[in-house]
Amino acid sequence: MSSEVYTGQAQRAAVAAVAVHDGDGHAHHHHQSFITKYIFSQDHKVISKQFLITGMIWAIIGGFFSVIFRLQLGFPDKSFPFLETIFGHWAAGGHISPELYYQLVTMHGTIMIFFVLTAGLSGTFANLLIPLQLGARDMASPFLNMLSYWFFFVASIIMLISLFLKTGPSEAGWTAYPPLSALHEASEGSKAGMDLWLISMAVFVVSQLLAGLNYISTILNMRTKGMSMTRMPLTIWALFFTAVLGVLSFPVLLSGFILLLFDRNLGTSFYLSDIYIAGHALPNQGGSPILYEHLFWFLGHPEVYIVMLPGMGITSELLATHSRKPIFGYLAMVGSLFAIASLSFLVWAHHMFVSGMNPFLGAFFVLFTLLIAVPSSVKVFNWLATLWKGNIQYTVPALFAIGFVSLFISGGLTGIWLGNSALDLHLHDTYFVIAHFHLVMGIAAFFGMFAGVYHWFPKMFGRFMNNTLGYIHFWVTFIGAYLMFWPMHYEGLAGMPRRYYEYSADALAVYHRFQGLNEFISVVAIIVFAVQLMFVFNFFYSIFKGRPVKDPNPWKANTLEWTTPIHVGHGNWPGEIPEVHRWAYDYSKNGIDFIPQTVPVSPAEEEVAEPVKTPQ
Amino acid sequence: MAYTVRVQRKKIHPHKFNMWVAIAAIVMMFGGLTSAYVVMHGQTRWVSFQLPHQFIFSTIVILLSSLTMALAVKSFRQHHMNRYKMLITITAALGVIFMISQFMGFRFLYAHGVNLTFNVSASLLFIITGLHMLHVLGGVIALLVMFFRAFRTRIRSYDPVPVEVAATYWHFVDILWIYLFGFFIWMR
Ligand code: HEM
Ligand SMILES: [Cu+2]
């Protein structure tokens, strides 16, 4: 981390500049103790690292859980004594119990979606890049920004504690549908584990709101001179829409959770009606689980874009930089982000086609769901056009960005199937869905994250990550992703249901023919997981021992973050903040390899090459 | 240095902007809850009941408090610190009175057998008004903090931003209540 600070004159200038830069003059730019510098830091760059490292820890836990339940699916007859060592009576005889299976699936989904790809992904890159790429000293409110991390941390601790309860963590799936989630009697995981899950998620929502409002207000208000909205790097645009989605949809989820907490603990009946448990009628009257589904998926669908959009932004940026070409169709990229973000609020009920919702309503949701294909195709087209005839540098970040495009295409196409309610009746809750969303969202978003980490690691730590390990990481993960999830389409088409512990009962015996395939998938999953551990090793090793960065702009990129010193101090730029004169994608223009945003437009430059000229 | 000030020029103070975004989020939350109300209202097991008359009183109180808040901002801008302190105290007190009268409303309903588990209709009413009260409470706490600040500082700081942010929020919870109250009357 930034061990050296600017010296003498420069430092004083920086501090002074910081003090004027907004009326409330943050007092924290003075001398800092270890605690204020690395723990309760208000510096966006440190907070970014905190999000990243917490997210990585969660990713290891969430990934490990998938390995465990894949062992069950792949080898239902084998016994793994080490499981008993870890999970005790939950895995007596080296077999995980059905309850534990479902708890692992739930935790895997919750962790991956919320803790890794929501908090970890946007938390890292929004914090790192928004001020650096826009030319701001810090976030609009560094204090709230710090709080957003610490709320995330508290949510993490609560979720972690739930793993160690005697009755185990929640087992209601990451969507926590009632009545399973609403009745303590429903299952082991519906006891305290479910309450902790809800409380943790409520704290998590607060964290996301604090984070989001800071991102939005920083992007709209703190851009440096010349950085008009239409000159912003696409990563920032993507993070902006991500934040807007979060701020508008998480509160609805929160209200759904509050009602659920009341149903669980205070006897209300929002989601419950006419339920019998062990022959006894419950007193609940008048509620409806479909209400929960509406409230949940009003977040749930935008949530998949909260997970996707940062990866889209990072990919756009890296494809241009690493193919030394201007991004193709900048305004179309922004427009399609906007279209995707807006439409994502209108499609939530495509998750509810089989819930007993009015089928005529379904038609509306089919229409809007399929409409999202249009802006998505625009993005894909523009990415491919950016790469077309480019001077592509196959660096590790570039490969991950290209991998993102590949996964987005192959996973996105099956979304068109699922978006048709008639097809979804068959495919709903089968492995087809698992295959679809893992490719398009799960793994693709991870690819965006990896691309970003490899690309901005030099900025974050002043060193490079090891390249060879990076290439191994990419190829094994990329090929492995297809080997794991492609076959699941076939299983799903054949009707193999998801969230099942075993396919041995007579009615399910028809899926025995997939046993070999399941075994194969599980083996690949273990290999892929192992390679992620190698990435983690590479990451931490390189923080301390990686090749040091010599050139402040190692990728020859145009954006502002590369105009800071190699080790960025608090306040980001010693002295004045650079002024911006052009968009971020002047690569290979007039025979010049790259022209940073800070370079004034020369009279000789063909103005036509500048797509947007808005005076700030 | 003048340069730095210029490049960091903002159209609207970031803290104020943060407040507006936060308000958007809160609106979505109550939007979600009132849509739930609409959806459940269509169900056969919905049981209507009379709203407590205390809510009318609380409506008047919160409207008044918005007025005193606006006056407080005005006196702050004119540096009439004593009047400002008084008005802020009155506003906070009105906030507390609002909450008390909401509570009285709940008591009234309970006395007539309408409790939290009476029916989804009542549960939603309690939760929505309860959450609104929680937001008012947040505002009261913010006002108290500012009240003590106004006393504590020897160095006179006439930065109006915190006061204005608080006022924005306060007017918002006022309008929110008017919306909710109108909604309940209309939907019943
Ligand atoms: C090594 C990589 C991964 C493997 C092998 C894997 C495997 C699986 C499998 C087999 C299931 C379904 C289990 C069942 O329904 O019985 C599942 C569920 C799920 N996975 Fe993954 N997964 C991986 C990575 C990810 C990632 C990166 C995400 C991030 C979005 C993710 C999100 C989910 C979600 C949301 C569910 C649904 C959980 C639920 O039904 O409650 N997974 N995973
Ligand atoms: Cu969806």
mmCIF file of C-alpha atoms in Angstrom, chain A residues 327-493:
data_model
loop_
_atom_site.group_PDB
_atom_site.id
_atom_site.type_symbol
_atom_site.label_atom_id
_atom_site.label_comp_id
_atom_site.label_asym_id
_atom_site.label_seq_id
_atom_site.Cartn_x
_atom_site.Cartn_y
_atom_site.Cartn_z
ATOM 1 C CA ILE A 327 -14.638 1.909 -28.178
ATOM 2 C CA PHE A 328 -17.180 1.336 -30.897
ATOM 3 C CA GLY A 329 -20.426 3.237 -30.432
ATOM 4 C CA TYR A 330 -19.813 5.064 -27.170
ATOM 5 C CA LEU A 331 -23.231 6.704 -27.036
ATOM 6 C CA ALA A 332 -24.939 3.460 -27.977
ATOM 7 C CA MET A 333 -23.090 1.835 -25.098
ATOM 8 C CA VAL A 334 -24.411 4.427 -22.678
ATOM 9 C CA GLY A 335 -27.870 4.249 -24.197
ATOM 10 C CA SER A 336 -27.995 0.493 -23.970
ATOM 11 C CA LEU A 337 -26.893 0.604 -20.351
ATOM 12 C CA PHE A 338 -29.726 2.995 -19.709
ATOM 13 C CA ALA A 339 -32.200 0.819 -21.597
ATOM 14 C CA ILE A 340 -31.134 -2.308 -19.769
ATOM 15 C CA ALA A 341 -31.324 -0.575 -16.418
ATOM 16 C CA SER A 342 -34.795 0.832 -17.080
ATOM 17 C CA LEU A 343 -36.222 -2.352 -18.540
ATOM 18 C CA SER A 344 -34.864 -4.388 -15.663
ATOM 19 C CA PHE A 345 -37.524 -2.832 -13.437
ATOM 20 C CA LEU A 346 -40.315 -4.040 -15.710
ATOM 21 C CA VAL A 347 -39.578 -7.723 -15.978
ATOM 22 C CA TRP A 348 -39.484 -9.074 -12.454
ATOM 23 C CA ALA A 349 -42.439 -11.408 -12.819
ATOM 24 C CA HIS A 350 -40.700 -13.561 -15.429
ATOM 25 C CA HIS A 351 -39.509 -15.421 -12.353
ATOM 26 C CA MET A 352 -43.125 -16.084 -11.435
ATOM 27 C CA PHE A 353 -44.631 -17.548 -14.599
ATOM 28 C CA VAL A 354 -45.469 -20.747 -12.751
ATOM 29 C CA SER A 355 -46.492 -19.136 -9.476
ATOM 30 C CA GLY A 356 -50.176 -18.877 -10.206
ATOM 31 C CA MET A 357 -49.927 -15.335 -11.426
ATOM 32 C CA ASN A 358 -52.501 -14.178 -13.941
ATOM 33 C CA PRO A 359 -51.293 -15.545 -17.312
ATOM 34 C CA PHE A 360 -52.330 -12.367 -19.134
ATOM 35 C CA LEU A 361 -49.987 -10.462 -16.873
ATOM 36 C CA GLY A 362 -47.381 -12.982 -17.944
ATOM 37 C CA ALA A 363 -47.637 -11.831 -21.548
ATOM 38 C CA PHE A 364 -46.624 -8.326 -20.526
ATOM 39 C CA PHE A 365 -43.592 -9.652 -18.723
ATOM 40 C CA VAL A 366 -42.610 -11.823 -21.677
ATOM 41 C CA LEU A 367 -42.648 -8.792 -23.921
ATOM 42 C CA PHE A 368 -40.448 -6.650 -21.740
ATOM 43 C CA THR A 369 -38.111 -9.510 -20.959
ATOM 44 C CA LEU A 370 -37.506 -10.170 -24.619
ATOM 45 C CA LEU A 371 -37.044 -6.450 -25.248
ATOM 46 C CA ILE A 372 -33.918 -6.512 -23.084
ATOM 47 C CA ALA A 373 -32.347 -8.628 -25.799
ATOM 48 C CA VAL A 374 -32.176 -5.508 -27.975
ATOM 49 C CA PRO A 375 -29.846 -3.340 -25.873
ATOM 50 C CA SER A 376 -27.926 -6.474 -24.889
ATOM 51 C CA SER A 377 -27.276 -7.245 -28.524
ATOM 52 C CA VAL A 378 -26.191 -3.673 -29.093
ATOM 53 C CA LYS A 379 -23.560 -4.150 -26.420
ATOM 54 C CA VAL A 380 -22.332 -7.413 -27.840
ATOM 55 C CA PHE A 381 -22.172 -5.974 -31.313
ATOM 56 C CA ASN A 382 -20.185 -2.984 -30.092
ATOM 57 C CA TRP A 383 -17.742 -5.138 -28.170
ATOM 58 C CA LEU A 384 -17.095 -7.301 -31.177
ATOM 59 C CA ALA A 385 -16.771 -4.249 -33.397
ATOM 60 C CA THR A 386 -14.261 -2.789 -30.946
ATOM 61 C CA LEU A 387 -12.165 -5.929 -31.143
ATOM 62 C CA TRP A 388 -12.535 -6.155 -34.917
ATOM 63 C CA LYS A 389 -9.180 -5.600 -36.613
ATOM 64 C CA GLY A 390 -7.814 -4.296 -33.363
ATOM 65 C CA ASN A 391 -4.221 -4.656 -32.349
ATOM 66 C CA ILE A 392 -5.294 -6.963 -29.535
ATOM 67 C CA GLN A 393 -2.795 -7.388 -26.714
ATOM 68 C CA TYR A 394 -3.651 -10.734 -25.191
ATOM 69 C CA THR A 395 -2.880 -9.712 -21.652
ATOM 70 C CA VAL A 396 -4.573 -11.486 -18.767
ATOM 71 C CA PRO A 397 -7.130 -8.703 -18.192
ATOM 72 C CA ALA A 398 -7.876 -8.614 -21.928
ATOM 73 C CA LEU A 399 -8.494 -12.346 -21.973
ATOM 74 C CA PHE A 400 -10.898 -12.130 -19.077
ATOM 75 C CA ALA A 401 -12.730 -9.280 -20.788
ATOM 76 C CA ILE A 402 -13.027 -11.325 -23.984
ATOM 77 C CA GLY A 403 -14.148 -14.283 -21.884
ATOM 78 C CA PHE A 404 -16.837 -12.068 -20.406
ATOM 79 C CA VAL A 405 -18.197 -11.346 -23.875
ATOM 80 C CA SER A 406 -18.172 -15.037 -24.749
ATOM 81 C CA LEU A 407 -20.014 -16.060 -21.598
ATOM 82 C CA PHE A 408 -22.471 -13.229 -21.940
ATOM 83 C CA ILE A 409 -23.375 -14.356 -25.445
ATOM 84 C CA SER A 410 -23.707 -18.032 -24.688
ATOM 85 C CA GLY A 411 -25.568 -17.491 -21.453
ATOM 86 C CA GLY A 412 -27.670 -14.659 -22.785
ATOM 87 C CA LEU A 413 -29.103 -16.638 -25.670
ATOM 88 C CA THR A 414 -30.773 -19.096 -23.309
ATOM 89 C CA GLY A 415 -32.374 -16.149 -21.576
ATOM 90 C CA ILE A 416 -34.546 -15.776 -24.661
ATOM 91 C CA TRP A 417 -35.807 -19.306 -24.080
ATOM 92 C CA LEU A 418 -36.548 -18.716 -20.447
ATOM 93 C CA GLY A 419 -38.177 -15.389 -21.139
ATOM 94 C CA ASN A 420 -40.946 -17.090 -23.070
ATOM 95 C CA SER A 421 -43.480 -18.116 -20.495
ATOM 96 C CA ALA A 422 -44.566 -21.153 -22.519
ATOM 97 C CA LEU A 423 -41.043 -22.570 -22.530
ATOM 98 C CA ASP A 424 -40.412 -21.547 -18.979
ATOM 99 C CA LEU A 425 -43.254 -23.724 -17.765
ATOM 100 C CA HIS A 426 -41.067 -26.666 -18.651
ATOM 101 C CA LEU A 427 -37.653 -25.229 -17.852
ATOM 102 C CA HIS A 428 -38.460 -23.459 -14.605
ATOM 103 C CA ASP A 429 -36.487 -24.810 -11.651
ATOM 104 C CA THR A 430 -34.500 -27.216 -13.757
ATOM 105 C CA TYR A 431 -30.777 -27.323 -14.371
ATOM 106 C CA PHE A 432 -31.396 -25.326 -17.520
ATOM 107 C CA VAL A 433 -31.927 -22.301 -15.323
ATOM 108 C CA ILE A 434 -28.810 -23.095 -13.337
ATOM 109 C CA ALA A 435 -26.817 -23.299 -16.553
ATOM 110 C CA HIS A 436 -28.296 -20.103 -17.904
ATOM 111 C CA PHE A 437 -27.712 -17.867 -14.955
ATOM 112 C CA HIS A 438 -24.313 -19.234 -14.075
ATOM 113 C CA LEU A 439 -22.985 -18.523 -17.555
ATOM 114 C CA VAL A 440 -24.609 -15.177 -18.139
ATOM 115 C CA MET A 441 -24.374 -13.744 -14.697
ATOM 116 C CA GLY A 442 -22.457 -15.828 -12.196
ATOM 117 C CA ILE A 443 -19.323 -16.671 -14.096
ATOM 118 C CA ALA A 444 -19.442 -13.703 -16.462
ATOM 119 C CA ALA A 445 -19.593 -11.280 -13.566
ATOM 120 C CA PHE A 446 -16.659 -13.071 -12.014
ATOM 121 C CA PHE A 447 -14.808 -12.632 -15.285
ATOM 122 C CA GLY A 448 -15.504 -8.924 -15.184
ATOM 123 C CA MET A 449 -14.171 -8.877 -11.660
ATOM 124 C CA PHE A 450 -11.026 -10.825 -12.546
ATOM 125 C CA ALA A 451 -10.419 -8.616 -15.559
ATOM 126 C CA GLY A 452 -10.698 -5.581 -13.326
ATOM 127 C CA VAL A 453 -8.453 -6.987 -10.631
ATOM 128 C CA TYR A 454 -5.673 -7.909 -13.052
ATOM 129 C CA HIS A 455 -5.980 -4.582 -14.847
ATOM 130 C CA TRP A 456 -6.085 -2.286 -11.820
ATOM 131 C CA PHE A 457 -3.874 -4.313 -9.512
ATOM 132 C CA PRO A 458 -0.886 -2.107 -10.451
ATOM 133 C CA LYS A 459 -2.937 0.924 -9.467
ATOM 134 C CA MET A 460 -4.054 -0.588 -6.183
ATOM 135 C CA PHE A 461 -0.772 -2.029 -5.019
ATOM 136 C CA GLY A 462 2.000 -0.606 -7.205
ATOM 137 C CA ARG A 463 2.924 -4.114 -8.373
ATOM 138 C CA PHE A 464 1.884 -6.573 -11.050
ATOM 139 C CA MET A 465 0.303 -9.946 -10.567
ATOM 140 C CA ASN A 466 2.147 -12.943 -11.920
ATOM 141 C CA ASN A 467 1.363 -13.414 -15.591
ATOM 142 C CA THR A 468 1.903 -17.131 -15.965
ATOM 143 C CA LEU A 469 -0.408 -17.896 -13.089
ATOM 144 C CA GLY A 470 -2.824 -15.423 -14.630
ATOM 145 C CA TYR A 471 -2.887 -17.285 -17.947
ATOM 146 C CA ILE A 472 -3.386 -20.625 -16.219
ATOM 147 C CA HIS A 473 -6.151 -19.053 -14.174
ATOM 148 C CA PHE A 474 -7.880 -17.758 -17.253
ATOM 149 C CA TRP A 475 -7.748 -20.857 -19.419
ATOM 150 C CA VAL A 476 -8.736 -23.326 -16.742
ATOM 151 C CA THR A 477 -11.590 -21.140 -15.540
ATOM 152 C CA PHE A 478 -12.803 -20.341 -19.029
ATOM 153 C CA ILE A 479 -12.798 -23.896 -20.336
ATOM 154 C CA GLY A 480 -13.982 -25.188 -16.988
ATOM 155 C CA ALA A 481 -16.960 -22.831 -16.951
ATOM 156 C CA TYR A 482 -18.200 -24.250 -20.231
ATOM 157 C CA LEU A 483 -17.494 -27.829 -19.212
ATOM 158 C CA MET A 484 -19.468 -27.365 -15.998
ATOM 159 C CA PHE A 485 -22.433 -25.433 -17.190
ATOM 160 C CA TRP A 486 -22.931 -26.384 -20.813
ATOM 161 C CA PRO A 487 -24.000 -29.960 -20.006
ATOM 162 C CA MET A 488 -26.466 -28.675 -17.463
ATOM 163 C CA HIS A 489 -28.576 -27.341 -20.322
ATOM 164 C CA TYR A 490 -29.199 -30.888 -21.466
ATOM 165 C CA GLU A 491 -30.020 -32.083 -17.993
ATOM 166 C CA GLY A 492 -32.466 -29.253 -17.654
ATOM 167 C CA LEU A 493 -34.091 -29.872 -20.999
#
